Short mmCIF file of C-alpha atoms in Angstrom, two decimals:
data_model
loop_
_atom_site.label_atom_id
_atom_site.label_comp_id
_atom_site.label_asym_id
_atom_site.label_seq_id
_atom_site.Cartn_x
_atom_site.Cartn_y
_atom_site.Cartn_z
CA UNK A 1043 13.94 -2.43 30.66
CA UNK A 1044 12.52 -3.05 27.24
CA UNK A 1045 10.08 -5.81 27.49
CA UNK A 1046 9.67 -6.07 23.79
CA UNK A 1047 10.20 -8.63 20.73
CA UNK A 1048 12.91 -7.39 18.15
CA UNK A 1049 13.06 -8.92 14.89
CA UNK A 1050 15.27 -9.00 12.01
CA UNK A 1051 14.55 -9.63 8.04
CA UNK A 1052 12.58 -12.35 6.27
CA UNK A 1053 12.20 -13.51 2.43
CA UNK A 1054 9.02 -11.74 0.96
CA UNK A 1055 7.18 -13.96 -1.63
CA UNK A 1056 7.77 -11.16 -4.37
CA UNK A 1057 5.14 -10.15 -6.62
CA UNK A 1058 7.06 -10.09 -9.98
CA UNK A 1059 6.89 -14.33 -10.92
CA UNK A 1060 10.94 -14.70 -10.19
CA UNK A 1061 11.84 -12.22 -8.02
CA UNK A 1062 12.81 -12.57 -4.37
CA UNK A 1063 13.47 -9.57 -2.38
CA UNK A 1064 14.00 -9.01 1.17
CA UNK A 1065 12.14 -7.06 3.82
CA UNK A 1066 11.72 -6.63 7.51
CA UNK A 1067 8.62 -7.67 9.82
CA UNK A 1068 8.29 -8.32 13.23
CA UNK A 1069 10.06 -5.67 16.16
CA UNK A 1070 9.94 -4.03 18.78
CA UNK A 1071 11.09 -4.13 22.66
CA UNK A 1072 8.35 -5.29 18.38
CA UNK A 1073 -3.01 -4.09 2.39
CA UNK A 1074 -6.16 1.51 -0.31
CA UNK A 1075 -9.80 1.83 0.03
CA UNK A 1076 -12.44 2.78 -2.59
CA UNK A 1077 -13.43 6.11 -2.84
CA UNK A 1078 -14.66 7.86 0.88
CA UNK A 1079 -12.92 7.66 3.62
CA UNK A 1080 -14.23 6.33 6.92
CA UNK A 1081 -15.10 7.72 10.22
CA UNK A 1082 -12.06 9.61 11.32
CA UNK A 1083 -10.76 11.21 8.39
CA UNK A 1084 -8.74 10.78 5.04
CA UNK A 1085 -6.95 7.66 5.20
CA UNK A 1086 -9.62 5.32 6.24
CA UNK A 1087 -10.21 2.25 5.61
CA UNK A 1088 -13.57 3.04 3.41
CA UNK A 1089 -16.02 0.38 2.45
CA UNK A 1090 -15.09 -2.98 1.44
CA UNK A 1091 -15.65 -4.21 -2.09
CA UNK A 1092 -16.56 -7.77 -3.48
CA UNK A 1093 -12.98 -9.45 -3.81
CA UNK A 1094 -11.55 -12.11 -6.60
CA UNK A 1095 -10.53 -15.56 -4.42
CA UNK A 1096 -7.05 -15.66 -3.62
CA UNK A 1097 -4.21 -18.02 -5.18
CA UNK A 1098 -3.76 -19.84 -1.96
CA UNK A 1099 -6.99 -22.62 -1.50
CA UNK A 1100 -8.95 -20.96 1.53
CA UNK A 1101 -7.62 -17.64 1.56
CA UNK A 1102 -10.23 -14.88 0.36
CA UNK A 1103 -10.88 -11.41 1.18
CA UNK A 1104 -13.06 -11.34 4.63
CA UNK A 1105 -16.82 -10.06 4.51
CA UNK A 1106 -16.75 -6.77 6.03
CA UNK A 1107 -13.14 -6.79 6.44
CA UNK A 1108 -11.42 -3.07 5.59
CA UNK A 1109 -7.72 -4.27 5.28
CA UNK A 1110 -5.93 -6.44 2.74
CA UNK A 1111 -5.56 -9.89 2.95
CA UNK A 1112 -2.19 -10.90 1.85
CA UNK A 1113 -1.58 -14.23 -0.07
CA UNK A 1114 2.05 -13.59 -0.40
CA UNK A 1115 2.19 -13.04 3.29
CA UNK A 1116 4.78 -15.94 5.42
CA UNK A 1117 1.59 -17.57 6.74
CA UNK A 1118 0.46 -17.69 3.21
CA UNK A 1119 2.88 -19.55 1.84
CA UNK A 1120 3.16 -21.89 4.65
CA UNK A 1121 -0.55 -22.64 4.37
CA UNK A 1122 -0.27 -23.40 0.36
CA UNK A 1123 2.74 -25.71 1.36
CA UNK A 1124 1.58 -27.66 3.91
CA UNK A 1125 -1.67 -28.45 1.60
CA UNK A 1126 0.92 -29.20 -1.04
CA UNK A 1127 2.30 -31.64 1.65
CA UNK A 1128 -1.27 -33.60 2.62
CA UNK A 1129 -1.14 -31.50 5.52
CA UNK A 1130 -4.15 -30.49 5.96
CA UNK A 1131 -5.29 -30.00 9.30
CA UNK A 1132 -2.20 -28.34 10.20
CA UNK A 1133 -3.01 -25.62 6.72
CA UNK A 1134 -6.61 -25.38 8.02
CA UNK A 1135 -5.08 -24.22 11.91
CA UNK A 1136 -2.56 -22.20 10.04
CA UNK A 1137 -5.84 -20.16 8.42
CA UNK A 1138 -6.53 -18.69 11.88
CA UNK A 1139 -3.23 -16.68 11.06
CA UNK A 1140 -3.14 -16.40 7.19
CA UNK A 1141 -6.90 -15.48 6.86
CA UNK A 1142 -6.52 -12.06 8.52
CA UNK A 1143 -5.23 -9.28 7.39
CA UNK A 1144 -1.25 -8.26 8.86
CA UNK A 1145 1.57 -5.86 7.79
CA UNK A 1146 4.23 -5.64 5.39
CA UNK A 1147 7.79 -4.55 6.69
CA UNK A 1148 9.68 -2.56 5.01
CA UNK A 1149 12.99 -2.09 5.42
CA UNK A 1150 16.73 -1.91 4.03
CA UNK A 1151 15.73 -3.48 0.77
CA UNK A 1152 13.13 -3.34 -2.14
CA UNK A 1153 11.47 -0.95 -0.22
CA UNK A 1154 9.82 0.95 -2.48
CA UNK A 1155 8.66 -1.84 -4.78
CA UNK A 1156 7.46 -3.84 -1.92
CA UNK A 1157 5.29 -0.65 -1.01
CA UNK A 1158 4.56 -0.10 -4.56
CA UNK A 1159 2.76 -3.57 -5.09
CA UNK A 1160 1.09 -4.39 -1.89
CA UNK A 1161 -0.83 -1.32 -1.95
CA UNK A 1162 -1.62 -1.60 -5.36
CA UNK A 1163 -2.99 -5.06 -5.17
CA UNK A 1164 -4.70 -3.97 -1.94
CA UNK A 1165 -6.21 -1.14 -4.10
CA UNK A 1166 -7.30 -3.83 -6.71
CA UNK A 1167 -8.81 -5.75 -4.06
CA UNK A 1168 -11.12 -2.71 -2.70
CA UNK A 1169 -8.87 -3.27 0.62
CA UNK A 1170 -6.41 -1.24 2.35
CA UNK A 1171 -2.92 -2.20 3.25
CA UNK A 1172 -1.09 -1.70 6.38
CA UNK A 1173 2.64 -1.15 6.58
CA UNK A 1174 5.23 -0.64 9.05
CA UNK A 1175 8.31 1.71 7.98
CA UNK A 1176 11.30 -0.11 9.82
CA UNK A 1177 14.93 1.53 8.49
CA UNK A 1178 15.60 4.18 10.71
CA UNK A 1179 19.65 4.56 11.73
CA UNK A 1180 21.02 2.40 14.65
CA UNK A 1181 17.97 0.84 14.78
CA UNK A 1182 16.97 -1.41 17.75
CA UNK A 1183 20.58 -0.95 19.37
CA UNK A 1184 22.34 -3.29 17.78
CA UNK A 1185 20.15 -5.90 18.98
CA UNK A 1186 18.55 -9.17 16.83
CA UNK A 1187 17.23 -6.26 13.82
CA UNK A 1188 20.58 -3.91 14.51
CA UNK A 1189 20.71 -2.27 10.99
CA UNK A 1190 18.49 1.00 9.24
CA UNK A 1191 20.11 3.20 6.89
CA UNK A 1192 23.63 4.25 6.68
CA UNK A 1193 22.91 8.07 7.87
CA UNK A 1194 20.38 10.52 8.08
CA UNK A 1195 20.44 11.60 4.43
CA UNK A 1196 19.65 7.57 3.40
CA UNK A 1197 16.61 7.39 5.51
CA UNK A 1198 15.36 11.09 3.93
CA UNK A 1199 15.51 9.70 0.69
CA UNK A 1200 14.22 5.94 1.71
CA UNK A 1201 11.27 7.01 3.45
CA UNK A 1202 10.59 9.39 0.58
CA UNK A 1203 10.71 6.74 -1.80
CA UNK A 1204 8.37 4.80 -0.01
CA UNK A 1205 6.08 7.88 0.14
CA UNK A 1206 6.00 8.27 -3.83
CA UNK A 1207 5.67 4.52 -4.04
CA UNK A 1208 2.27 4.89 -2.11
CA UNK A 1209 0.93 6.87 -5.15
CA UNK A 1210 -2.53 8.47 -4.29
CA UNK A 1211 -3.61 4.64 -2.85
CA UNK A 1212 -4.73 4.00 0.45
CA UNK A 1213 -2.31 3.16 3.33
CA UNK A 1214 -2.04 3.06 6.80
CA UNK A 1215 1.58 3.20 8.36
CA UNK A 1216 3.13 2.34 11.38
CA UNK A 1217 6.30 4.27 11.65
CA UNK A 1218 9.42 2.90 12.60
CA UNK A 1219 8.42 0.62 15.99
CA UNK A 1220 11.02 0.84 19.23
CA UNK A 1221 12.52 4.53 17.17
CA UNK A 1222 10.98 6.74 20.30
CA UNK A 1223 11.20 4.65 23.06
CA UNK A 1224 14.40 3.84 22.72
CA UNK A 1225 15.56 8.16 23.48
CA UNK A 1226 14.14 7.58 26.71
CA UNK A 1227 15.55 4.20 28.02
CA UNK A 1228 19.25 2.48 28.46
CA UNK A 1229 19.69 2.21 24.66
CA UNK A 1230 21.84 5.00 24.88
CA UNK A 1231 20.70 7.42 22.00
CA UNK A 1232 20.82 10.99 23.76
CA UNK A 1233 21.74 14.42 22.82
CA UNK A 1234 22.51 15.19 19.13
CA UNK A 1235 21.53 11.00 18.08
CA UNK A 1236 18.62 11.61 19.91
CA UNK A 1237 17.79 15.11 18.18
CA UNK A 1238 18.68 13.91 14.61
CA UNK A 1239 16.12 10.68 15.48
CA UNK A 1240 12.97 12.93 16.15
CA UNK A 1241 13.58 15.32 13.23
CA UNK A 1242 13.79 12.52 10.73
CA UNK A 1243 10.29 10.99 11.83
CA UNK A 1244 9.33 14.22 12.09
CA UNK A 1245 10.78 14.25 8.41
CA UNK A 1246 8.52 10.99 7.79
CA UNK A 1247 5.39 11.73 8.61
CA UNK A 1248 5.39 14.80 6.93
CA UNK A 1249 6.30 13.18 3.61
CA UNK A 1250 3.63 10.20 4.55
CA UNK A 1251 1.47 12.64 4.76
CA UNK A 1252 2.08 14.00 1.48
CA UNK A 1253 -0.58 11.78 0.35
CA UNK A 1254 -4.08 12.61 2.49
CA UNK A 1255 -5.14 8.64 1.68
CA UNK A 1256 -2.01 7.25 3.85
CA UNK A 1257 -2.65 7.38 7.77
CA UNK A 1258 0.67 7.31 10.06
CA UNK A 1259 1.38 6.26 13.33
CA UNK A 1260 3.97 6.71 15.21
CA UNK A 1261 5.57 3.89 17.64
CA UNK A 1262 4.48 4.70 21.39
CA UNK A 1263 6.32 1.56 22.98
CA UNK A 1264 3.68 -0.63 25.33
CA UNK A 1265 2.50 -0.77 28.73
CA UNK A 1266 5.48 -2.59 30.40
CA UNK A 1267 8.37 -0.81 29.09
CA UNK A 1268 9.69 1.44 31.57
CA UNK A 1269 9.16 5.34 30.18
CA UNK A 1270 7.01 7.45 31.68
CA UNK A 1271 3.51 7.62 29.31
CA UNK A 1272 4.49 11.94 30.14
CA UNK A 1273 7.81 11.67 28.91
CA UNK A 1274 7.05 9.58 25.80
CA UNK A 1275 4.29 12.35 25.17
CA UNK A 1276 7.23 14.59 24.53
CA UNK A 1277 9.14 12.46 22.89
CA UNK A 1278 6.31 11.85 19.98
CA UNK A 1279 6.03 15.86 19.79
CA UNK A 1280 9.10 16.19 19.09
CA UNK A 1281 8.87 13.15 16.18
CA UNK A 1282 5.93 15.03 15.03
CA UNK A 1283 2.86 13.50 16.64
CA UNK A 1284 1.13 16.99 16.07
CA UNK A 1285 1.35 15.96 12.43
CA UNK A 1286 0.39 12.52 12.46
CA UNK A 1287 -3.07 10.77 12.54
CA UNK A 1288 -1.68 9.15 15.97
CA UNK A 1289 0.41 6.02 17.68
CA UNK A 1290 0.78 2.71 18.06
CA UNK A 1291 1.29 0.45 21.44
CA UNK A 1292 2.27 -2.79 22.18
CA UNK A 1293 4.08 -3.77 18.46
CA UNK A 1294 5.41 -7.20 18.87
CA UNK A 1295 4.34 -7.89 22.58
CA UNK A 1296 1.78 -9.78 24.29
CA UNK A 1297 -0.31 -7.01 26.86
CA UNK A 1298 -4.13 -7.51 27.14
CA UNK A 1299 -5.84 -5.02 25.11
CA UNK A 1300 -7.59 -3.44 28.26
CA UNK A 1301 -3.72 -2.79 29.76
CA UNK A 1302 -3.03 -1.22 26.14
CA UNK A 1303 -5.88 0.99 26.21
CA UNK A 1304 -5.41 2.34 29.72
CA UNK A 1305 -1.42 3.17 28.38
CA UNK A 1306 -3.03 4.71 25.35
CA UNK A 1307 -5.55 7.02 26.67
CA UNK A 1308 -3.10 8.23 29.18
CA UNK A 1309 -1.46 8.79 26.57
CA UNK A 1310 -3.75 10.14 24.47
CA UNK A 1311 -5.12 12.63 27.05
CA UNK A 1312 -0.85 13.77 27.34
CA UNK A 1313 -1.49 14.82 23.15
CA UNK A 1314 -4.49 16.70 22.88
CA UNK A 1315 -6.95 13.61 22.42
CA UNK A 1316 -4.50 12.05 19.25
CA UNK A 1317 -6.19 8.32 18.48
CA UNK A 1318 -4.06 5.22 18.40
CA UNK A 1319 -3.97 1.98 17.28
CA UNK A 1320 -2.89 -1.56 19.19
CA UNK A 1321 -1.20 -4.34 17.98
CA UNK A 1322 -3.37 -7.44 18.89
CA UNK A 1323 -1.49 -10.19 17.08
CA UNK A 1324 -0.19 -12.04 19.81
CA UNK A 1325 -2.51 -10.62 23.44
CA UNK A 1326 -4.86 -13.45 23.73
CA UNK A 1327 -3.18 -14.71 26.60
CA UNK A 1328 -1.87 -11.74 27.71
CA UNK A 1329 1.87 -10.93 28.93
CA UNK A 1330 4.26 -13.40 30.94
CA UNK A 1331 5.83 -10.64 32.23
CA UNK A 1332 7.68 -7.80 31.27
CA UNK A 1333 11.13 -9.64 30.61
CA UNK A 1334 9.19 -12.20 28.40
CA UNK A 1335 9.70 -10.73 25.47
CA UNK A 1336 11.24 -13.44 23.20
CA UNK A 1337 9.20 -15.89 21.58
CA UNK A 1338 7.34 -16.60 24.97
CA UNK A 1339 5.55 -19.95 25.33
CA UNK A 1340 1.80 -20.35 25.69
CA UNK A 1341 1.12 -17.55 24.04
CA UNK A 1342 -2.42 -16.51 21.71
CA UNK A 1343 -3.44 -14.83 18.79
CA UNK A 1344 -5.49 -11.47 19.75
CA UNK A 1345 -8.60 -9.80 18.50
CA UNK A 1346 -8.62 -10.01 14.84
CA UNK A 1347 -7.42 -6.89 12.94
CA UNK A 1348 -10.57 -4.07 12.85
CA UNK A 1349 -11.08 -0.36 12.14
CA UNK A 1350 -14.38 -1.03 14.56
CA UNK A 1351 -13.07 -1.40 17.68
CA UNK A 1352 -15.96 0.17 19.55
CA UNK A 1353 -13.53 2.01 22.12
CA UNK A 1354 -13.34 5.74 21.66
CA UNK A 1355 -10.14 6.48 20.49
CA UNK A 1356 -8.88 3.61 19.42
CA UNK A 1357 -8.99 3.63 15.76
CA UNK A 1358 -7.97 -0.17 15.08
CA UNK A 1359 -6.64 -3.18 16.24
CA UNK A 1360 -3.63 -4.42 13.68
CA UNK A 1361 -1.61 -7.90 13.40
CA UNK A 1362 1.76 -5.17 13.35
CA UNK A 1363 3.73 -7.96 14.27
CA UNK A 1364 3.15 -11.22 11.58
CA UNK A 1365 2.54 -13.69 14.13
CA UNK A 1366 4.65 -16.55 13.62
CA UNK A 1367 7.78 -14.72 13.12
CA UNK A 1368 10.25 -15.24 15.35
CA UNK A 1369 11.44 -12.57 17.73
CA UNK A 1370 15.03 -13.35 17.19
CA UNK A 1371 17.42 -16.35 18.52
CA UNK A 1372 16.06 -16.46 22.59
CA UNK A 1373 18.94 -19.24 23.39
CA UNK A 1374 16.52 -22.09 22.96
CA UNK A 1375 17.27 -22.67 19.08
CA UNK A 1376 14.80 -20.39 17.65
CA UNK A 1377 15.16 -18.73 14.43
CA UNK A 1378 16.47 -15.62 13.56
CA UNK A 1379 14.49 -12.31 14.65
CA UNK A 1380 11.76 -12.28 11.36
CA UNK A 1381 11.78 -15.97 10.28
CA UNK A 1382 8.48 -17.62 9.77
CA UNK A 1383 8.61 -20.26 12.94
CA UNK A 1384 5.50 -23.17 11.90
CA UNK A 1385 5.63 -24.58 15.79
CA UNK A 1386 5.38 -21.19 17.27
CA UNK A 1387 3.15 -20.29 14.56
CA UNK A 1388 0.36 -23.23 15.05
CA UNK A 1389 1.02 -23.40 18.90
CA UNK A 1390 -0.16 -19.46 18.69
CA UNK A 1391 -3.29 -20.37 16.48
CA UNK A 1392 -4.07 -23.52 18.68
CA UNK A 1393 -4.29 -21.58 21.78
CA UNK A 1394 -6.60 -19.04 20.42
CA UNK A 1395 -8.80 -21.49 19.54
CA UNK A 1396 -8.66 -22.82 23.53
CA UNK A 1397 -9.81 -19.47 24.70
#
């Protein structure tokens, strides 16, 4: 049983004036630094900087925040719309989402320019991005965000390109979400699929890596899903865990962060101590049960993204999945799997504010 969100592609608000390219956010059954890096080792977040105001009214760099704020983010552009429309209670509720820092997809296409200009502008802004490397072949098993590259020689040379696109800039990673869980459950990748799968994230982190500012983790699955936390421990060695600065749990779902830490330090403790990070976009409320995956009502926004998360091991809590983005088409006329949903979106923010 999964127990996770899947998601498919969404339009990016592109950089370049003109220019509309497509990427992937959301997942899973699922923006560098100045100079120093922080507690942990290379790839930290570092200090933040003073920060220019953003082009959306109300949507700045956060004091004391380490990761970029994007303005060209769904929630964004939803937030400079609605103002454009005299709505502006529903832009100010929207804020709770847009105002904090969350990932950029990347996936099938514009890839490497994507990557390219979010971390530069995070760079520029003293910040540093956070990205989640999505392409890997027969991804999510033909489910709502079925699709990756072609073959294992396409995703060698896309995830390199997204390596040299990183330059020397800061970035942290979050590499391919559902890609290891997925050799240990129903989804049916075994034997030689399951093989070539672990040596190409093996193959990713190492060229991640490449760059000492860029941090990587690799997808651990969540709390709910069925794996053993021993079995997915060898799992990530094989995909090259010894390699990378650590994992990620609960992408796209809903578990309270004290489940998620009690799955990660089991977890941990399996690897040799190796940190991880948890994806706290959408816990407030906490899980309606493992087969409530998609788009589940009553739902909350989660602790706000950090690099100080005061547990030991636990080096941040990230928005991995955008919140607002749909987890694909449920049966009960949501949007496609990626598509900025406003209802879901403000219904998320309103309930945070509740708690």
């Amino acid at each position: 049983m999964r127990g996770v969100g899947r998601a498919g592609t969404f339009r990016w608000a592109a950089l370049l004036a003109g220019l509309t390219m497509l990427a992937v956010s959301g997942c899973s059954g699922s923006d560098g630094g100045p100079a120093g890096a922080a507690p942990g080792g290379s790839g930290g977040a570092g200090t933040p900087a003073a920060q220019p105001t953003s082009d959306v009214p109300g949507l700045n760099q956060l004091p004391g925040q380490a990761f970029y704020v994007s303005d060209r983010t769904n929630a964004a552009q939803q937030v400079a719309a609605l103002r454009s429309q005299g709505r502006s209670a529903e832009a100010d509720t929207l804020l709770r989402i847009a105002g904090q820092p969350s990932s950029q997809w990347l996936g099938e296409q514009g890839a490497q320019q994507i990557a390219e200009q979010v971390s530069r502008r995070a760079a520029e802004a003293g910040r540093t991005a956070v990205f989640v490397a999505y392409d890997i072949p027969h991804r999510d098993c033909g489910q709502y965000s079925a699709g990756g590259a072609p073959d294992a020689a396409s995703y060698r040379a896309w995830i390199s390109g997204v390596a040299q696109a990183l330059g020397d800039r800061r970035a942290w990673v979050v590499l391919e979400p559902d890609a290891v869980a997925h050799t240990l459950d129903g989804c049916g990748l075994k034997g030689d699929l399951a093989a070539e799968r672990y040596g190409l994230l093996a193959f990713a982190v190492q060229e991640l890596k490449k760059n000492p500012n860029v941090r990587v983790y690799l997808d651990a699955g969540n709390p709910g899903w069925a794996q053993d936390p021993d079995a997915m421990a060898g799992a990530l060695r094989k995909s090259g865990i010894a390699a990378a600065d650590g994992f990620a749990v609960n992408v796209a779902n809903f578990y309270p962060t004290d489940r998620n830490v009690a799955y990660g330090d089991r977890l941990s403790a399996a690897l040799g101590g190796k940190h991880y990070v948890i994806d706290t976009s959408r816990s407030g409320n906490g899980s309606a049960g493992a087969d409530s995956w998609c788009n589940p009502p009553g739902r909350a926004l989660g602790e706000a993204p950090t690099a100080d998360t005061g547990r030991p091991g636990v080096d941040a809590y990230l928005w991995i999945k955008n919140p607002g983005e749909s987890d694909g088409e449920c049966g009960r006329g949501e949007p496609r799997a990626g598509q900025f949903w406003l209802p879901y979106a403000l219904g998320l923010a309103q309930q945070a504010a509740m708690r």
